[in-house]
Amino acid sequence: MKKYFLLAAFATLSLTAVSCNNESAAVNTVESMKTPEMDNFNKAFKSLGDPQNRPTEEEKKRNTSELSDRRKALLVPASKALILSTGVTEAELTRKTNGDMSAIIVWATQIYSQKNTEIRNKVKAEN
């Protein structure tokens, strides 16, 4: 009886390990499908939380939901790179945004969101 109990416990643990490995493989697939431009864009947004990039007291006093120009400037290079990675030319980028940092960031955010959705849908279709 003890032998069967140990065998059942081992089988259960084995199935659990296989299940967990499949879940981590799916997560790794999502991460591996992201382009370097997507990773850089995500890192740029996360960098806004770094101590040196947080809003200053003066920026906080303005009490607006919009990012300051200083903080927008941190996002623009990664935003431009993400937009350009879709095949948009520099001239088209300038024409559509008129060099407005907010417009560039919004456009890049839309692209990032769209690509994330596409990746998630691909992973769902594969599983």
Short mmCIF file of C-alpha atoms in Angstrom, two decimals:
data_model
loop_
_atom_site.label_atom_id
_atom_site.label_comp_id
_atom_site.label_asym_id
_atom_site.label_seq_id
_atom_site.Cartn_x
_atom_site.Cartn_y
_atom_site.Cartn_z
CA MET A 1 0.00 0.00 0.00
CA LYS A 2 2.83 2.36 0.92
CA LYS A 3 4.43 1.60 -2.45
CA TYR A 4 1.28 2.66 -4.35
CA PHE A 5 0.93 5.81 -2.28
CA LEU A 6 4.54 6.83 -3.03
CA LEU A 7 4.04 6.02 -6.71
CA ALA A 8 0.88 8.18 -6.83
CA ALA A 9 2.66 11.04 -5.04
CA PHE A 10 5.58 10.85 -7.45
CA ALA A 11 3.22 10.84 -10.44
CA THR A 12 1.38 13.87 -9.09
CA LEU A 13 4.62 15.79 -8.55
CA SER A 14 5.80 14.87 -12.04
CA LEU A 15 2.59 16.12 -13.64
CA THR A 16 2.77 19.34 -11.63
CA ALA A 17 6.36 19.94 -12.75
CA VAL A 18 5.42 19.37 -16.40
CA SER A 19 2.46 21.74 -16.06
CA CYS A 20 4.61 24.46 -14.50
CA ASN A 21 7.24 24.05 -17.20
CA ASN A 22 4.61 24.54 -19.90
CA GLU A 23 3.36 27.74 -18.23
CA SER A 24 6.86 29.20 -17.95
CA ALA A 25 7.55 28.24 -21.56
CA ALA A 26 4.50 30.27 -22.64
CA VAL A 27 5.70 33.29 -20.65
CA ASN A 28 9.17 32.97 -22.11
CA THR A 29 7.68 32.80 -25.58
CA VAL A 30 5.82 36.09 -25.07
CA GLU A 31 9.00 37.77 -23.85
CA SER A 32 11.12 36.29 -26.62
CA MET A 33 8.69 37.50 -29.28
CA LYS A 34 9.09 41.13 -28.25
CA THR A 35 11.39 43.16 -30.45
CA PRO A 36 14.38 45.03 -29.02
CA GLU A 37 12.55 48.28 -29.75
CA MET A 38 9.59 47.09 -27.68
CA ASP A 39 11.91 46.15 -24.82
CA ASN A 40 13.64 49.54 -24.96
CA PHE A 41 10.31 51.37 -25.01
CA ASN A 42 9.14 49.41 -21.97
CA LYS A 43 12.44 50.08 -20.17
CA ALA A 44 12.15 53.80 -20.95
CA PHE A 45 8.72 53.92 -19.31
CA LYS A 46 9.98 51.99 -16.31
CA SER A 47 12.90 54.42 -16.01
CA LEU A 48 10.41 57.19 -15.16
CA GLY A 49 10.20 55.56 -11.74
CA ASP A 50 13.95 55.90 -11.13
CA PRO A 51 14.79 58.45 -8.42
CA GLN A 52 16.53 60.85 -10.81
CA ASN A 53 13.58 60.73 -13.25
CA ARG A 54 10.72 61.22 -10.81
CA PRO A 55 8.77 64.49 -10.91
CA THR A 56 10.49 67.36 -9.16
CA GLU A 57 8.70 69.41 -6.52
CA GLU A 58 8.09 72.12 -9.11
CA GLU A 59 6.61 69.59 -11.54
CA LYS A 60 4.36 68.22 -8.79
CA LYS A 61 3.09 71.73 -7.96
CA ARG A 62 1.75 72.14 -11.49
CA ASN A 63 -0.67 69.35 -10.61
CA THR A 64 -1.26 68.12 -14.17
CA SER A 65 -1.60 64.56 -15.37
CA GLU A 66 0.70 65.29 -18.32
CA LEU A 67 4.39 64.44 -18.17
CA SER A 68 6.84 67.31 -17.99
CA ASP A 69 9.00 68.05 -21.03
CA ARG A 70 11.99 66.71 -19.11
CA ARG A 71 10.30 63.35 -18.56
CA LYS A 72 8.89 63.23 -22.10
CA ALA A 73 12.43 63.71 -23.43
CA LEU A 74 13.38 60.46 -21.68
CA LEU A 75 10.73 58.57 -23.67
CA VAL A 76 11.14 60.16 -27.10
CA PRO A 77 14.26 58.26 -28.32
CA ALA A 78 12.76 54.85 -27.54
CA SER A 79 9.39 56.00 -28.92
CA LYS A 80 10.96 57.11 -32.20
CA ALA A 81 12.90 53.86 -32.50
CA LEU A 82 9.72 51.83 -31.98
CA ILE A 83 7.82 53.84 -34.59
CA LEU A 84 10.67 53.64 -37.10
CA SER A 85 10.90 49.87 -36.58
CA THR A 86 7.45 49.52 -38.16
CA GLY A 87 8.73 50.86 -41.47
CA VAL A 88 7.73 54.49 -40.99
CA THR A 89 10.32 56.90 -42.35
CA GLU A 90 11.84 59.73 -40.35
CA ALA A 91 10.20 62.22 -42.73
CA GLU A 92 6.78 60.63 -42.23
CA LEU A 93 7.28 60.62 -38.46
CA THR A 94 8.11 64.33 -38.50
CA ARG A 95 5.23 65.14 -40.83
CA LYS A 96 2.63 63.26 -38.76
CA THR A 97 3.77 64.53 -35.36
CA ASN A 98 5.28 67.92 -36.20
CA GLY A 99 8.02 67.01 -33.73
CA ASP A 100 5.52 67.11 -30.84
CA MET A 101 6.89 64.88 -28.07
CA SER A 102 3.43 63.97 -26.79
CA ALA A 103 2.25 62.89 -30.24
CA ILE A 104 5.37 60.73 -30.71
CA ILE A 105 4.89 59.04 -27.34
CA VAL A 106 1.17 58.44 -27.94
CA TRP A 107 1.85 56.94 -31.38
CA ALA A 108 4.56 54.67 -29.95
CA THR A 109 2.26 53.61 -27.12
CA GLN A 110 -0.40 52.61 -29.63
CA ILE A 111 2.14 50.57 -31.60
CA TYR A 112 3.46 48.92 -28.43
CA SER A 113 -0.06 47.99 -27.33
CA GLN A 114 -0.97 46.65 -30.78
CA LYS A 115 2.19 44.53 -30.99
CA ASN A 116 1.63 43.17 -27.47
CA THR A 117 -1.90 42.16 -28.43
CA GLU A 118 -0.64 40.44 -31.58
CA ILE A 119 1.98 38.52 -29.58
CA ARG A 120 -0.56 37.41 -26.99
CA ASN A 121 -2.93 36.24 -29.73
CA LYS A 122 -0.13 34.25 -31.40
CA VAL A 123 0.75 32.57 -28.11
CA LYS A 124 -2.91 31.72 -27.45
CA ALA A 125 -3.24 30.27 -30.94
CA GLU A 126 -0.14 28.11 -30.40
CA ASN A 127 -1.41 26.74 -27.09
#
